[in-house]
């Protein structure tokens, strides 16, 4: 039986002076969070570290690399910050009270009908011939989408799944059963 364990981590806290700037790095607290997470993950036999190309995720990956020697890491489009928004034909799948918020999502973050997020699940959720552990440093809504998918929840439920900075979520795929949520937003290391 082959198994894939996907460790999903939200990047460390971004420097608040930079707002939500895509090129904004970590705050001092964010660097501390990443260091504590690195200590927690030390020794996990990761095949690779995939991270969002945005500075806050790349910097988190760099700090974690000190605890994961020899684990290759790279920027990955599947880990990019995305907000799934419904197309006009799927808008009714979301509660009406959420429509105005969804309408305000900036165009550069919009992932209509979660096309990019569905591709990310397909990419990371595949099984290999042998067990593997993958680390993905990404963003809140991406992790919410993975959890929603694994729990087979309604499309819009990603919106209520909030992840702390450097919180750890683990999802699992194996050949014998449907995907499973192993841990959600674990912050015991912080």
XYZ file of N, CA and C in Angstrom:
570
model
N 0.846 -1.186 0.000
C 0.000 0.000 0.000
C 0.886 1.243 0.000
N 0.771 2.066 -1.031
C 1.528 3.321 -1.114
C 0.747 4.429 -0.418
N 1.501 5.360 0.177
C 0.865 6.445 0.923
C 1.595 7.749 0.635
N 0.829 8.813 0.496
C 1.375 10.158 0.371
C 0.900 10.973 1.559
N 1.853 11.536 2.300
C 1.541 12.473 3.383
C 1.960 13.852 2.919
N 1.005 14.746 2.858
C 1.253 16.107 2.412
C 1.176 17.028 3.627
N 2.302 17.655 3.958
C 2.402 18.576 5.085
C 2.185 19.976 4.535
N 1.071 20.581 4.874
C 0.710 21.911 4.396
C 0.978 22.923 5.501
N 1.747 23.956 5.183
C 2.129 24.968 6.167
C 1.814 26.343 5.602
N 1.149 27.142 6.411
C 1.004 28.544 6.035
C 2.314 29.246 6.384
N 2.767 30.105 5.511
C 3.996 30.869 5.730
C 3.988 31.565 7.088
N 5.172 31.973 7.566
C 5.278 32.741 8.796
C 4.631 34.112 8.650
N 4.438 34.772 9.777
C 3.799 36.093 9.779
C 4.571 37.076 8.905
N 3.844 37.752 8.049
C 4.442 38.764 7.182
C 4.700 40.036 7.984
N 5.718 40.744 7.596
C 6.030 42.017 8.247
C 4.816 42.930 8.118
N 4.172 43.309 9.249
C 2.941 44.110 9.175
C 3.145 45.482 8.539
N 4.362 45.991 8.546
C 4.628 47.287 7.929
C 4.437 47.228 6.414
N 4.455 46.019 5.846
C 4.337 45.865 4.391
C 2.915 45.583 3.941
N 2.001 45.426 4.883
C 0.623 45.110 4.504
C 0.564 43.756 3.841
N -0.239 43.620 2.804
C -0.397 42.353 2.082
C 0.425 42.370 0.785
N 1.526 43.114 0.792
C 2.357 43.238 -0.408
C 2.919 41.876 -0.805
N 2.826 41.502 -2.081
C 3.308 40.191 -2.513
C 4.814 40.005 -2.319
N 5.564 41.091 -2.310
C 7.012 40.968 -2.160
C 7.450 41.159 -0.710
N 6.485 41.191 0.221
C 6.796 41.398 1.628
C 7.343 40.149 2.296
N 8.433 40.315 3.028
C 9.045 39.205 3.752
C 8.431 39.026 5.127
N 9.113 38.241 5.940
C 8.609 37.899 7.260
C 8.944 38.962 8.297
N 8.097 39.035 9.300
C 8.381 39.848 10.478
C 9.362 39.069 11.359
N 9.829 39.700 12.419
C 10.682 38.998 13.388
C 9.928 37.802 13.968
N 8.657 38.012 14.294
C 7.829 36.912 14.804
C 7.684 35.802 13.759
N 7.528 36.168 12.498
C 7.421 35.180 11.423
C 8.671 34.327 11.294
N 9.833 34.952 11.466
C 11.092 34.189 11.426
C 11.162 33.238 12.624
N 10.716 33.698 13.783
C 10.691 32.844 14.965
C 9.740 31.660 14.743
N 8.556 31.928 14.178
C 7.596 30.862 13.903
C 8.198 29.807 12.973
N 8.870 30.265 11.921
C 9.485 29.329 10.965
C 10.584 28.511 11.634
N 11.359 29.131 12.496
C 12.406 28.413 13.217
C 11.794 27.321 14.101
N 10.745 27.648 14.821
C 10.092 26.663 15.694
C 9.497 25.513 14.874
N 8.919 25.840 13.731
C 8.372 24.798 12.861
C 9.488 23.909 12.326
N 10.611 24.508 11.965
C 11.749 23.726 11.489
C 12.198 22.712 12.518
N 12.249 23.126 13.766
C 12.621 22.197 14.845
C 11.617 21.046 14.934
N 10.353 21.365 14.728
C 9.294 20.343 14.790
C 9.409 19.336 13.647
N 9.746 19.819 12.455
C 9.760 18.952 11.270
C 11.092 18.243 11.041
N 12.089 18.617 11.792
C 13.414 17.995 11.650
C 13.272 16.483 11.772
N 13.827 15.785 10.827
C 13.774 14.327 10.866
C 12.661 13.702 10.046
N 11.679 14.496 9.583
C 10.652 13.936 8.701
C 11.333 13.659 7.360
N 11.149 12.486 6.791
C 11.845 12.137 5.543
C 11.187 12.746 4.297
N 11.243 14.063 4.191
C 10.613 14.747 3.064
C 11.320 14.423 1.749
N 10.530 14.239 0.709
C 11.066 14.078 -0.646
C 11.449 15.432 -1.226
N 10.656 16.450 -0.879
C 10.889 17.793 -1.417
C 10.115 18.814 -0.603
N 10.575 20.062 -0.708
C 9.851 21.206 -0.159
C 9.418 22.066 -1.338
N 8.128 22.294 -1.440
C 7.544 23.141 -2.483
C 7.042 24.387 -1.784
N 7.323 25.548 -2.340
C 6.825 26.766 -1.695
C 6.275 27.737 -2.723
N 5.356 28.561 -2.258
C 4.832 29.636 -3.087
C 5.988 30.545 -3.483
N 5.941 31.127 -4.675
C 7.002 32.049 -5.083
C 6.995 33.379 -4.326
N 5.938 33.669 -3.560
C 5.877 34.935 -2.844
C 6.918 34.965 -1.727
N 7.441 36.152 -1.442
C 8.576 36.315 -0.528
C 8.324 35.710 0.849
N 7.146 35.870 1.406
C 6.898 35.362 2.763
C 6.976 33.841 2.818
N 6.561 33.169 1.768
C 6.656 31.706 1.721
C 8.085 31.258 1.404
N 8.745 31.950 0.488
C 10.125 31.607 0.141
C 11.050 31.782 1.345
N 10.839 32.837 2.108
C 11.662 33.069 3.294
C 11.379 32.007 4.367
N 10.138 31.610 4.519
C 9.803 30.528 5.450
C 10.518 29.249 5.026
N 10.496 28.939 3.740
C 11.167 27.735 3.224
C 12.674 27.794 3.470
N 13.242 28.960 3.324
C 14.683 29.121 3.538
C 15.048 28.816 5.005
N 14.252 29.291 5.927
C 14.515 29.033 7.349
C 14.338 27.541 7.654
N 13.293 26.928 7.112
C 13.062 25.503 7.336
C 14.187 24.658 6.753
N 14.797 25.109 5.671
C 15.863 24.347 5.017
C 17.030 24.081 5.963
N 17.258 24.967 6.915
C 18.331 24.748 7.889
C 18.092 23.483 8.710
N 16.844 23.082 8.869
C 16.488 21.897 9.650
C 16.248 20.673 8.780
N 16.255 20.864 7.474
C 15.966 19.774 6.541
C 17.097 19.657 5.516
N 18.305 19.375 5.975
C 19.440 19.323 5.051
C 19.252 18.230 3.991
N 19.598 18.581 2.785
C 19.506 17.628 1.690
C 18.139 17.510 1.057
N 17.127 18.173 1.626
C 15.786 18.111 1.032
C 15.697 19.198 -0.034
N 15.504 18.805 -1.295
C 15.414 19.825 -2.342
C 14.190 20.716 -2.138
N 14.348 22.003 -2.482
C 13.220 22.937 -2.368
C 13.165 23.791 -3.619
N 11.957 24.206 -3.944
C 11.771 25.037 -5.134
C 10.449 25.796 -5.052
N 10.430 26.913 -5.754
C 9.184 27.668 -5.904
C 8.254 26.858 -6.806
N 6.974 26.835 -6.446
C 6.017 25.977 -7.143
C 4.716 26.743 -7.372
N 4.302 26.815 -8.593
C 3.059 27.515 -8.924
C 1.837 26.880 -8.264
N 1.881 25.583 -7.991
C 0.749 24.920 -7.335
C 0.558 25.403 -5.899
N 1.589 26.028 -5.320
C 1.511 26.537 -3.950
C 1.203 28.036 -3.909
N 0.975 28.645 -5.060
C 0.726 30.086 -5.173
C -0.526 30.508 -4.416
N -0.523 31.749 -3.933
C -1.669 32.315 -3.223
C -2.827 32.485 -4.205
N -3.940 31.820 -3.900
C -5.118 31.878 -4.755
C -6.370 31.996 -3.885
N -7.380 32.649 -4.450
C -8.681 32.707 -3.795
C -9.700 32.120 -4.759
N -10.268 30.952 -4.426
C -11.259 30.371 -5.333
C -12.542 31.187 -5.317
N -12.952 31.614 -6.482
C -14.203 32.367 -6.612
C -15.068 31.672 -7.665
N -16.366 31.682 -7.475
C -17.228 31.002 -8.445
C -17.432 31.836 -9.706
N -17.554 31.145 -10.822
C -17.963 31.807 -12.058
C -19.460 32.126 -11.926
N -19.970 32.886 -12.862
C -21.396 33.254 -12.818
C -22.288 32.014 -12.774
N -21.922 30.980 -13.513
C -22.768 29.779 -13.542
C -22.700 28.947 -12.253
N -21.682 29.166 -11.411
C -21.558 28.419 -10.149
C -21.779 29.294 -8.915
N -22.153 30.526 -9.134
C -22.331 31.475 -8.023
C -23.367 30.986 -7.007
N -24.387 30.294 -7.472
C -25.445 29.822 -6.565
C -24.954 28.731 -5.603
N -23.778 28.169 -5.845
C -23.212 27.158 -4.941
C -22.647 27.787 -3.665
N -22.515 29.110 -3.670
C -22.006 29.844 -2.508
C -23.163 30.573 -1.840
N -23.201 30.605 -0.509
C -24.269 31.357 0.169
C -24.267 32.824 -0.280
N -25.424 33.375 -0.457
C -25.556 34.746 -0.950
C -24.827 35.754 -0.059
N -24.783 35.500 1.236
C -24.126 36.430 2.160
C -22.624 36.576 1.863
N -22.039 35.661 1.104
C -20.603 35.696 0.788
C -20.304 36.375 -0.552
N -21.317 36.618 -1.351
C -21.110 37.132 -2.701
C -20.381 38.474 -2.731
N -20.755 39.396 -1.866
C -20.115 40.719 -1.922
C -18.625 40.616 -1.565
N -18.277 39.760 -0.611
C -16.858 39.574 -0.281
C -16.112 38.974 -1.471
N -16.693 37.958 -2.093
C -16.061 37.318 -3.252
C -15.889 38.296 -4.411
N -16.860 39.192 -4.581
C -16.766 40.185 -5.658
C -15.588 41.128 -5.446
N -15.146 41.289 -4.208
C -14.050 42.200 -3.903
C -12.662 41.581 -3.970
N -12.563 40.301 -4.296
C -11.249 39.652 -4.388
C -10.487 40.270 -5.558
N -9.249 40.731 -5.315
C -8.460 41.346 -6.402
C -8.246 40.382 -7.572
N -8.218 40.916 -8.763
C -8.134 40.087 -9.973
C -6.904 39.179 -9.982
N -5.771 39.642 -9.446
C -4.555 38.833 -9.474
C -4.605 37.630 -8.527
N -5.572 37.619 -7.600
C -5.706 36.497 -6.660
C -6.852 35.564 -7.027
N -7.683 35.959 -7.987
C -8.886 35.190 -8.320
C -8.531 33.885 -9.039
N -9.110 32.803 -8.563
C -8.973 31.485 -9.189
C -10.391 31.014 -9.494
N -10.880 31.411 -10.669
C -12.278 31.141 -11.005
C -12.557 29.643 -11.041
N -13.599 29.260 -10.303
C -14.015 27.864 -10.142
C -12.881 26.965 -9.647
N -11.894 27.587 -8.982
C -10.781 26.861 -8.356
C -10.014 25.985 -9.347
N -9.865 26.457 -10.557
C -9.145 25.676 -11.567
C -7.702 25.415 -11.114
N -7.021 26.439 -10.620
C -5.648 26.281 -10.151
C -5.557 25.411 -8.912
N -6.499 25.564 -8.002
C -6.486 24.765 -6.773
C -6.836 23.307 -7.041
N -7.730 23.068 -7.962
C -8.041 21.681 -8.339
C -6.804 21.021 -8.964
N -6.065 21.773 -9.754
C -4.828 21.249 -10.343
C -3.787 20.967 -9.262
N -3.742 21.813 -8.232
C -2.805 21.592 -7.127
C -3.137 20.306 -6.381
N -4.414 20.065 -6.110
C -4.827 18.824 -5.443
C -4.440 17.627 -6.306
N -4.693 17.711 -7.578
C -4.337 16.621 -8.507
C -2.827 16.383 -8.507
N -2.071 17.459 -8.522
C -0.608 17.368 -8.562
C -0.035 16.735 -7.288
N -0.428 17.260 -6.131
C 0.153 16.794 -4.873
C -0.519 15.535 -4.331
N -1.752 15.282 -4.712
C -2.496 14.155 -4.158
C -2.330 12.857 -4.899
N -1.384 12.790 -5.803
C -1.196 11.534 -6.525
C -0.331 10.571 -5.719
N -0.465 9.313 -6.004
C 0.298 8.284 -5.296
C 1.471 7.828 -6.150
N 2.578 7.580 -5.487
C 3.761 7.030 -6.150
C 3.833 5.545 -5.795
N 4.838 4.867 -6.321
C 5.006 3.444 -6.029
C 5.401 3.216 -4.568
N 6.033 4.213 -3.955
C 6.482 4.101 -2.571
C 5.910 5.249 -1.749
N 5.936 5.081 -0.436
C 5.487 6.150 0.456
C 6.316 7.404 0.208
N 5.657 8.562 0.371
C 6.391 9.819 0.271
C 5.792 10.858 1.201
N 6.655 11.763 1.637
C 6.281 12.898 2.477
C 6.671 14.155 1.698
N 5.719 15.044 1.489
C 5.961 16.282 0.764
C 5.608 17.459 1.669
N 6.426 18.508 1.640
C 6.183 19.722 2.412
C 5.798 20.837 1.442
N 4.669 21.489 1.715
C 4.194 22.588 0.874
C 3.997 23.813 1.761
N 4.757 24.870 1.478
C 4.634 26.132 2.210
C 3.819 27.064 1.335
N 2.650 27.421 1.822
C 1.684 28.087 0.968
C 0.885 29.123 1.761
N -0.391 29.268 1.446
C -1.216 30.335 1.978
C -2.534 29.781 2.537
N -3.195 30.591 3.327
C -4.387 30.180 4.065
C -5.462 29.549 3.190
N -5.866 30.212 2.120
C -6.981 29.709 1.319
C -6.608 28.428 0.579
N -5.342 28.282 0.223
C -4.891 27.059 -0.443
C -5.070 25.874 0.512
N -4.629 26.051 1.742
C -4.770 24.982 2.737
C -6.249 24.700 2.992
N -7.057 25.753 3.108
C -8.498 25.573 3.282
C -9.110 24.758 2.156
N -8.645 24.985 0.929
C -9.169 24.238 -0.216
C -8.799 22.763 -0.107
N -7.553 22.453 0.251
C -7.138 21.056 0.405
C -7.974 20.351 1.472
N -8.173 21.001 2.598
C -8.948 20.399 3.676
C -10.387 20.189 3.226
N -10.976 21.184 2.578
C -12.334 21.058 2.047
C -12.426 19.866 1.104
N -11.423 19.723 0.249
C -11.410 18.611 -0.707
C -11.358 17.258 0.015
N -10.422 17.137 0.957
C -10.239 15.867 1.664
C -11.494 15.484 2.450
N -12.173 16.459 3.020
C -13.391 16.185 3.784
C -14.633 16.075 2.895
N -14.462 16.310 1.598
C -15.563 16.267 0.638
C -16.686 17.216 1.056
N -16.280 18.394 1.525
C -17.226 19.413 1.981
C -17.728 20.234 0.791
N -18.812 20.973 0.969
C -19.299 21.842 -0.112
C -18.201 22.803 -0.590
N -18.282 23.195 -1.818
C -17.255 24.017 -2.464
C -16.861 25.234 -1.641
N -17.810 25.932 -1.071
C -17.530 27.202 -0.382
C -16.948 27.033 1.015
N -16.864 25.827 1.556
C -16.438 25.645 2.945
C -14.968 25.977 3.192
N -14.173 26.153 2.166
C -12.790 26.583 2.365
C -12.736 27.911 3.105
N -13.806 28.704 2.984
C -13.809 30.052 3.544
C -13.787 30.073 5.070
N -14.208 28.994 5.714
C -14.268 29.000 7.180
C -13.109 28.229 7.820
N -12.132 27.854 7.029
C -10.993 27.080 7.530
C -9.769 27.976 7.591
N -9.522 28.549 8.750
C -8.417 29.494 8.894
C -7.207 28.821 9.511
N -6.064 29.092 8.935
C -4.796 28.498 9.322
C -3.911 29.565 9.946
N -3.312 29.254 11.083
C -2.374 30.170 11.729
C -1.054 30.202 10.954
N -0.316 31.276 11.101
C 1.010 31.339 10.499
C 1.878 30.229 11.082
N 2.489 29.452 10.209
C 3.317 28.285 10.543
C 2.540 27.200 11.268
N 1.206 27.220 11.132
C 0.396 26.097 11.592
C 0.593 24.929 10.639
N 0.470 23.724 11.143
C 0.743 22.519 10.369
C -0.543 21.731 10.136
N -0.849 21.478 8.873
C -1.969 20.632 8.476
C -1.391 19.472 7.673
N -1.852 18.267 7.960
C -1.358 17.092 7.243
C -2.548 16.364 6.636
N -2.460 16.094 5.339
C -3.474 15.299 4.646
C -2.785 14.073 4.060
N -3.555 13.010 3.917
C -2.974 11.732 3.501
C -3.801 11.091 2.404
N -3.105 10.543 1.422
C -3.719 9.717 0.397
C -3.073 8.344 0.482
N -3.863 7.293 0.354
C -3.280 5.966 0.206
C -4.139 5.123 -0.713
N -3.613 3.978 -1.111
C -4.267 3.166 -2.132
C -5.506 2.438 -1.617
N -5.678 2.342 -0.318
C -6.753 1.532 0.245
C -8.009 2.305 0.634
N -7.919 3.632 0.740
C -9.066 4.383 1.256
C -9.079 5.807 0.704
N -10.160 6.539 0.959
C -10.215 7.928 0.485
C -9.219 8.805 1.253
N -8.935 9.996 0.741
C -7.998 10.884 1.443
C -8.496 11.200 2.848
N -7.523 11.488 3.735
C -7.859 11.709 5.138
C -7.156 12.946 5.672
N -7.814 13.599 6.620
C -7.215 14.714 7.344
C -6.552 14.130 8.590
N -5.229 14.243 8.669
C -4.464 13.690 9.773
C -4.325 14.718 10.896
N -4.060 15.972 10.529
C -3.915 17.055 11.510
C -4.361 18.350 10.844
N -4.958 19.231 11.653
C -5.385 20.524 11.110
C -4.910 21.653 12.002
N -4.162 22.568 11.434
C -3.748 23.807 12.095
C -3.061 23.544 13.436
N -2.209 22.554 13.472
C -1.477 22.206 14.683
C -0.428 23.279 14.944
N -0.505 23.899 16.105
C 0.443 24.960 16.471
C 1.173 24.636 17.772
N 1.223 23.364 18.140
C 1.861 22.970 19.375
C 3.340 23.330 19.457
N 3.981 23.531 18.323
C 5.400 23.882 18.276
C 5.641 25.377 18.517
N 4.600 26.182 18.466
C 4.772 27.635 18.599
C 4.610 28.093 20.041
